[in-house]
Coordinates of C-alpha atoms in Angstrom, one line a residue:
Chain A
M1233 CA 0.0 0.0 0.0
G1234 CA 1.4 3.4 -0.9
E1235 CA 2.0 6.3 1.6
R1236 CA -1.0 8.2 0.3
Q1237 CA -3.2 5.2 0.8
D1238 CA -1.9 4.6 4.3
E1239 CA -2.6 8.2 5.2
F1240 CA -6.1 8.0 3.8
E1241 CA -6.7 4.7 5.7
R1242 CA -5.6 6.4 8.9
V1243 CA -7.5 9.7 8.6
A1244 CA -10.6 8.9 6.6
M1245 CA -11.6 5.2 6.9
P1246 CA -12.4 5.5 10.7
H1247 CA -15.4 7.7 9.7
V1248 CA -17.0 5.2 7.5
A1249 CA -19.5 4.0 10.2
S1250 CA -20.6 7.6 11.0
L1251 CA -21.0 8.3 7.3
L1252 CA -23.0 5.2 6.8
R1253 CA -25.4 6.0 9.6
F1254 CA -25.8 9.5 8.2
A1255 CA -26.3 8.2 4.7
R1256 CA -29.0 5.7 5.9
R1257 CA -31.0 8.7 7.1
L1258 CA -30.7 10.4 3.7
T1259 CA -31.3 7.6 1.4
A1260 CA -34.2 5.2 0.5
N1261 CA -32.5 2.0 1.5
R1262 CA -29.3 0.4 2.8
S1263 CA -28.0 -0.4 -0.6
A1264 CA -28.3 3.2 -1.7
A1265 CA -26.6 4.3 1.6
N1266 CA -23.7 2.0 0.9
D1267 CA -23.4 3.3 -2.6
L1268 CA -23.5 6.9 -1.3
V1269 CA -20.8 6.2 1.2
Q1270 CA -18.6 4.4 -1.3
E1271 CA -18.9 7.2 -3.8
T1272 CA -18.2 9.7 -1.0
C1273 CA -15.0 7.9 0.0
L1274 CA -13.9 7.5 -3.6
R1275 CA -14.4 11.2 -4.2
A1276 CA -12.5 12.0 -1.0
W1277 CA -9.7 9.7 -2.2
R1278 CA -9.5 11.5 -5.5
A1279 CA -9.4 14.9 -3.8
F1280 CA -7.2 13.7 -1.0
D1281 CA -4.0 15.3 -2.4
G1282 CA -5.7 18.7 -2.3
L1283 CA -6.7 18.4 1.4
R1284 CA -4.7 20.9 3.5
P1285 CA -2.8 19.5 6.4
G1286 CA -4.7 20.1 9.7
S1287 CA -8.1 20.2 8.0
N1288 CA -11.1 18.7 9.8
V1289 CA -11.3 15.5 7.8
R1290 CA -14.5 14.4 9.4
A1291 CA -16.3 17.6 8.4
W1292 CA -14.7 17.4 5.0
L1293 CA -16.1 13.9 4.5
F1294 CA -19.6 14.9 5.6
R1295 CA -19.5 17.8 3.2
I1296 CA -18.6 15.5 0.3
L1297 CA -21.4 13.1 1.3
I1298 CA -23.9 16.0 1.4
N1299 CA -22.8 17.3 -2.0
T1300 CA -22.7 13.8 -3.5
S1301 CA -26.2 13.0 -2.2
R1302 CA -27.5 16.4 -3.5
G1303 CA -25.8 15.9 -6.8
E1304 CA -27.3 12.6 -7.3
G1305 CA -30.8 13.6 -6.2
R1306 CA -31.1 11.0 -3.6
K1307 CA -34.1 11.2 -1.5
A1308 CA -34.2 10.8 2.2
K1309 CA -36.4 7.8 3.1
R1310 CA -35.9 5.0 5.4
S1311 CA -37.7 1.7 5.4
L1312 CA -37.6 0.1 8.8
E1313 CA -40.2 -2.7 8.9
L1314 CA -40.7 -2.6 12.7
A1315 CA -44.1 -1.5 14.0
S1316 CA -43.9 1.6 16.2
F1317 CA -45.6 2.2 19.4
C1318 CA -45.2 4.7 22.3
R1319 CA -44.5 3.9 25.8
E1320 CA -43.9 6.0 28.9
A1321 CA -40.4 7.3 28.7
N1322 CA -38.1 7.0 31.6
P1323 CA -36.1 10.3 31.4
R1324 CA -32.7 8.8 32.5
S1325 CA -32.9 5.4 30.9
M1326 CA -31.6 4.2 27.6
P1327 CA -34.4 4.3 25.0
S1328 CA -36.0 0.9 24.4
V1329 CA -35.7 -0.6 20.9
E1330 CA -39.3 0.4 20.2
E1331 CA -38.6 3.9 21.5
S1332 CA -35.5 4.1 19.3
V1333 CA -37.5 3.1 16.2
E1334 CA -40.1 5.7 17.1
L1335 CA -37.4 8.4 17.5
L1336 CA -35.7 7.4 14.2
D1337 CA -39.0 7.3 12.4
A1338 CA -39.7 10.8 13.8
L1339 CA -36.3 11.9 12.6
D1340 CA -36.9 10.5 9.2
A1341 CA -40.2 12.3 9.0
L1342 CA -38.4 15.6 9.2
P1343 CA -37.8 17.7 6.1
R1344 CA -34.4 16.9 4.7
D1345 CA -32.7 20.2 5.7
Q1346 CA -33.8 19.9 9.3
K1347 CA -32.8 16.2 9.4
E1348 CA -29.3 17.0 8.1
T1349 CA -28.9 19.8 10.6
I1350 CA -30.1 17.9 13.6
I1351 CA -27.9 14.8 12.9
L1352 CA -24.8 16.9 12.3
V1353 CA -25.2 19.0 15.4
M1354 CA -27.1 16.9 17.9
I1355 CA -25.8 13.5 17.1
E1356 CA -22.5 13.9 15.3
G1357 CA -21.4 16.7 17.6
F1358 CA -20.4 19.2 15.0
T1359 CA -20.5 22.9 16.1
C1360 CA -23.0 25.2 14.4
R1361 CA -20.1 26.8 12.5
E1362 CA -18.9 23.4 11.2
A1363 CA -22.4 22.4 10.3
S1364 CA -22.9 25.7 8.4
E1365 CA -19.7 24.9 6.4
I1366 CA -20.7 21.3 5.7
L1367 CA -24.2 22.4 4.6
S1368 CA -23.0 25.6 2.9
V1369 CA -25.6 27.7 4.7
P1370 CA -25.2 30.6 7.2
Q1371 CA -24.8 29.8 10.9
G1372 CA -28.1 31.5 11.6
T1373 CA -29.9 29.1 9.2
V1374 CA -28.3 26.2 11.0
M1375 CA -29.6 27.5 14.4
S1376 CA -33.1 28.1 13.1
R1377 CA -33.3 24.8 11.4
L1378 CA -32.1 23.1 14.6
S1379 CA -34.8 24.9 16.6
R1380 CA -37.5 24.0 14.1
A1381 CA -36.3 20.4 13.9
R1382 CA -36.4 20.0 17.7
Q1383 CA -39.9 21.4 17.8
A1384 CA -41.0 19.2 14.9
L1385 CA -39.5 16.1 16.6
R1386 CA -41.4 16.8 19.8
E1387 CA -44.6 17.3 18.0
E1388 CA -44.1 14.2 15.9
L1389 CA -43.4 12.1 19.0
A1390 CA -46.4 13.6 20.9
S1391 CA -48.8 12.9 18.0
N1392 CA -47.5 9.3 17.8
C1393 CA -48.1 8.8 21.5
S1394 CA -51.6 10.2 21.2
R1395 CA -52.4 8.0 18.2
V1396 CA -51.2 4.9 20.0
S1397 CA -53.0 5.7 23.3
R1398 CA -56.3 6.4 21.5
Chain B
M83 CA -28.4 18.6 26.1
D84 CA -32.0 17.9 26.9
D85 CA -33.5 14.5 27.2
L86 CA -34.8 14.4 23.6
D87 CA -31.3 15.1 22.3
R88 CA -29.8 12.4 24.5
K89 CA -32.4 9.8 23.5
L90 CA -32.2 10.6 19.9
R91 CA -28.4 10.3 20.0
E92 CA -28.6 7.0 21.7
A93 CA -31.3 5.7 19.3
Y94 CA -29.2 6.8 16.3
T95 CA -25.9 5.3 17.5
R96 CA -27.6 2.1 18.7
E97 CA -28.7 1.2 15.2
P98 CA -26.1 -1.4 14.2
V99 CA -24.0 -0.7 11.2
D100 CA -21.7 -3.3 9.8
T101 CA -19.1 -1.5 7.6
R102 CA -16.8 -4.5 7.0
G103 CA -18.2 -5.3 3.5
L104 CA -18.4 -1.6 2.6
E105 CA -14.9 -0.9 3.7
R106 CA -13.6 -3.9 1.8
S107 CA -15.3 -2.7 -1.3
I108 CA -14.0 0.9 -0.8
R109 CA -10.4 -0.4 -0.4
A110 CA -10.7 -2.6 -3.4
E111 CA -12.0 0.3 -5.5
I112 CA -9.2 2.6 -4.2
R113 CA -6.6 0.0 -5.1
R114 CA -8.1 -0.3 -8.6
Q115 CA -8.1 3.4 -9.0
S116 CA -4.5 3.7 -7.7
W117 CA -3.4 1.1 -10.1
R118 CA -5.2 2.8 -13.0
R119 CA -3.7 6.1 -11.9
S120 CA -0.2 4.7 -11.8
A121 CA -0.7 3.0 -15.1
L122 CA -1.9 6.2 -16.6
R123 CA 1.1 8.1 -15.2
F124 CA 3.4 5.5 -16.6
A125 CA 1.7 5.6 -20.0
S126 CA 1.9 9.4 -20.0
A127 CA 5.6 9.4 -19.1
A128 CA 6.3 6.7 -21.7
A129 CA 4.3 8.7 -24.4
L130 CA 6.3 11.8 -23.5
V131 CA 9.6 10.0 -23.8
V132 CA 8.5 8.6 -27.2
A133 CA 7.4 12.0 -28.4
I134 CA 10.6 13.6 -27.3
L135 CA 12.7 10.9 -29.0
G136 CA 10.5 11.1 -32.1
A137 CA 10.9 14.9 -32.3
Y138 CA 14.7 14.6 -31.7
W139 CA 15.0 11.9 -34.4
A140 CA 12.8 13.9 -36.8
A141 CA 14.9 17.0 -36.2
R142 CA 18.1 15.1 -36.7
R143 CA 16.9 13.4 -39.8
S144 CA 15.0 15.9 -41.8
P145 CA 16.0 19.4 -42.9
E146 CA 14.3 22.3 -41.0
P147 CA 11.0 22.4 -42.9
K148 CA 10.3 26.1 -42.1
L149 CA 13.7 27.3 -43.2
Y150 CA 13.5 25.2 -46.4
R151 CA 9.9 26.3 -47.0
D152 CA 10.7 30.0 -46.5
A153 CA 13.6 29.7 -49.0
A154 CA 11.3 28.1 -51.6
L155 CA 8.7 30.8 -51.1
D156 CA 11.2 33.6 -51.3
H157 CA 12.7 32.1 -54.5
Q158 CA 9.3 31.7 -56.0
A159 CA 8.1 35.2 -55.2
E160 CA 11.3 37.2 -55.7
V161 CA 13.1 35.3 -58.5
V162 CA 10.4 33.4 -60.5
Q163 CA 7.6 35.9 -60.1
K164 CA 9.9 38.9 -59.9
A165 CA 8.1 40.6 -57.0
P166 CA 9.4 44.1 -56.7
R167 CA 12.2 44.2 -54.1
R168 CA 15.0 46.6 -53.5
W169 CA 17.9 44.5 -54.9
R170 CA 21.5 45.5 -54.8
T171 CA 23.0 45.2 -58.3
T172 CA 26.0 47.5 -58.6
D173 CA 29.5 46.3 -57.7
S174 CA 29.9 48.8 -54.9
E175 CA 26.5 47.8 -53.4
L176 CA 27.4 44.1 -53.7
D177 CA 30.8 44.8 -52.0
T178 CA 29.1 46.5 -49.1
L179 CA 26.4 43.8 -48.7
T180 CA 28.7 40.8 -48.9
G181 CA 31.1 42.5 -46.6
R182 CA 28.4 42.6 -43.9
F183 CA 28.5 38.8 -44.1
G184 CA 32.3 38.5 -43.9
L185 CA 32.6 37.9 -47.6
T186 CA 33.7 39.7 -50.7
R187 CA 32.0 40.0 -54.1
Q188 CA 34.8 38.0 -55.6
R189 CA 34.4 35.1 -53.2
V190 CA 30.7 34.7 -54.2
A191 CA 31.4 34.9 -57.9
F192 CA 31.4 31.5 -59.6
S193 CA 32.5 30.7 -63.1
E194 CA 29.6 29.6 -65.3
Y195 CA 27.2 31.5 -63.0
R196 CA 26.6 35.2 -63.2
L197 CA 25.8 37.1 -60.0
L198 CA 22.8 39.2 -60.9
R199 CA 21.7 40.8 -57.6
A200 CA 21.6 40.5 -53.9
K201 CA 19.7 41.6 -50.8
V202 CA 19.3 40.7 -47.1
C203 CA 16.2 38.9 -46.1
L204 CA 14.8 36.8 -43.3
L205 CA 14.2 33.0 -43.5
D206 CA 12.5 31.5 -40.5
G207 CA 13.5 34.6 -38.5
R208 CA 17.1 34.3 -39.5
R209 CA 19.0 37.0 -41.3
V210 CA 20.2 35.7 -44.6
L211 CA 22.1 37.1 -47.6
H212 CA 20.1 36.2 -50.7
L213 CA 22.2 36.1 -53.9
V214 CA 20.7 35.4 -57.3
Y215 CA 22.7 33.8 -60.1
S216 CA 21.9 33.0 -63.7
S217 CA 23.2 30.3 -66.0
G218 CA 21.7 29.7 -69.4
G219 CA 18.0 30.2 -69.0
S220 CA 17.8 29.3 -65.3
E221 CA 18.1 31.4 -62.2
Y222 CA 19.4 30.2 -58.9
S223 CA 19.0 31.5 -55.4
L224 CA 21.9 31.2 -52.9
F225 CA 20.9 31.9 -49.3
L226 CA 23.9 32.3 -47.0
L227 CA 23.3 32.5 -43.3
A228 CA 25.2 34.7 -40.9
D229 CA 28.2 33.1 -39.1
N230 CA 27.8 30.2 -36.7
Q231 CA 24.4 29.2 -37.9
H232 CA 23.8 25.6 -38.6
V233 CA 21.6 24.4 -41.4
P234 CA 20.8 20.7 -41.5
T235 CA 22.0 19.4 -44.9
G236 CA 19.6 17.6 -47.1
E237 CA 17.5 18.1 -50.2
A238 CA 13.8 18.6 -50.6
R239 CA 11.3 19.6 -53.2
I240 CA 8.6 22.0 -52.2
D241 CA 6.1 22.8 -54.9
A242 CA 8.2 23.6 -58.0
E243 CA 11.3 24.5 -56.1
Y244 CA 14.2 22.2 -55.5
I245 CA 16.2 23.0 -52.4
E246 CA 19.5 21.8 -51.1
G247 CA 21.2 22.7 -47.9
F248 CA 25.0 22.7 -47.6
D249 CA 27.4 23.1 -44.8
G250 CA 30.6 24.8 -46.0
A251 CA 33.9 25.5 -44.3
H252 CA 32.8 28.9 -43.0
K253 CA 29.3 29.4 -44.3
T254 CA 26.1 27.4 -44.3
G255 CA 23.2 28.0 -46.7
L256 CA 20.6 26.8 -49.1
V257 CA 20.5 26.7 -52.8
V258 CA 17.1 27.0 -54.5
S259 CA 16.1 26.4 -58.1
D260 CA 12.9 26.0 -60.0
G261 CA 14.8 24.1 -62.6
P262 CA 15.6 20.4 -62.7
G263 CA 17.1 18.9 -59.5
A264 CA 20.3 17.9 -61.4
D265 CA 21.0 21.6 -62.3
C266 CA 20.5 22.6 -58.7
R267 CA 22.8 19.9 -57.5
R268 CA 25.5 21.1 -59.9
F269 CA 25.2 24.7 -58.7
T270 CA 25.4 23.4 -55.1
E271 CA 28.6 21.5 -55.9
T272 CA 30.0 24.7 -57.4
V273 CA 29.2 26.6 -54.3
A274 CA 30.6 23.8 -52.1
L275 CA 33.9 23.8 -54.1
A276 CA 34.2 27.5 -53.6
N277 CA 34.8 26.6 -49.9
L278 CA 32.8 29.5 -48.6

């Protein structure tokens, strides 16, 4: 393996799992998510020589993934087959499997721009500034999308609960 | 971070992802692309070397086409078609002009060939002394380059003109004629024997 490949392996490949989770939320199925991540990594590999030393590789990879998915017109859609139901949430416990499915379904139901923002900031831990660079939008837009996304998630979860309890 | 954020994060990261197959496929594709890239670089380098060698070989083998072409065009326009030019024809003018090229009028006078006129012109950007001779019914152009300029020797026919390059003891140049090649060769031999 060449020096360039070793370096790519060291700095980029550890992020494949995060990229795949993110891609699964943006694409229709797992196969499409795999394709998206593979294309992202290959684009990153081709552009790797131009990456400045000290750059935030993780943010760079997410930006490539976003651009790739936008360019290819992929649609965010997830198809989990599990039935969802609501149960009383214990505030300090791990969410149950069912609750997780419910949360992810609610996440998937968000508009794409809100979903991208909430995953990058709340889950992947990017700062608003980093998310704004990844998504190519102003920081203020990131913050307002985040706020709207949180509100929409709460409403979606509340409506699921009331539907199940009826 | 509020409870919703925490739970969402846990739900998101709990979902299992098996990246082994994907990583294998990415690595395989990267290896393929690296190989292709190396092969492409090697092919480009090889093509460049071949092109350089080809150009070098062509330059060594064939006369300078531009210089030869310019000489043929000059002869056709100025000698055959008699385009109006400011020629030097008197002895004193010819003395001055040949002197500028380190020659004398006597040194460029050849038996059997009568020096008619001369002027300075440019061939392929090089300053050249253009001398016109006549013998019988034919006219010949002799283009002499300034000192230390090399002309690849050889012969060529461009349109109706026959051109022959020569490399003398002190001077290099071209002979051009619109007559038969044998006549031109004879004139070239005469010039060569003069040991210019």
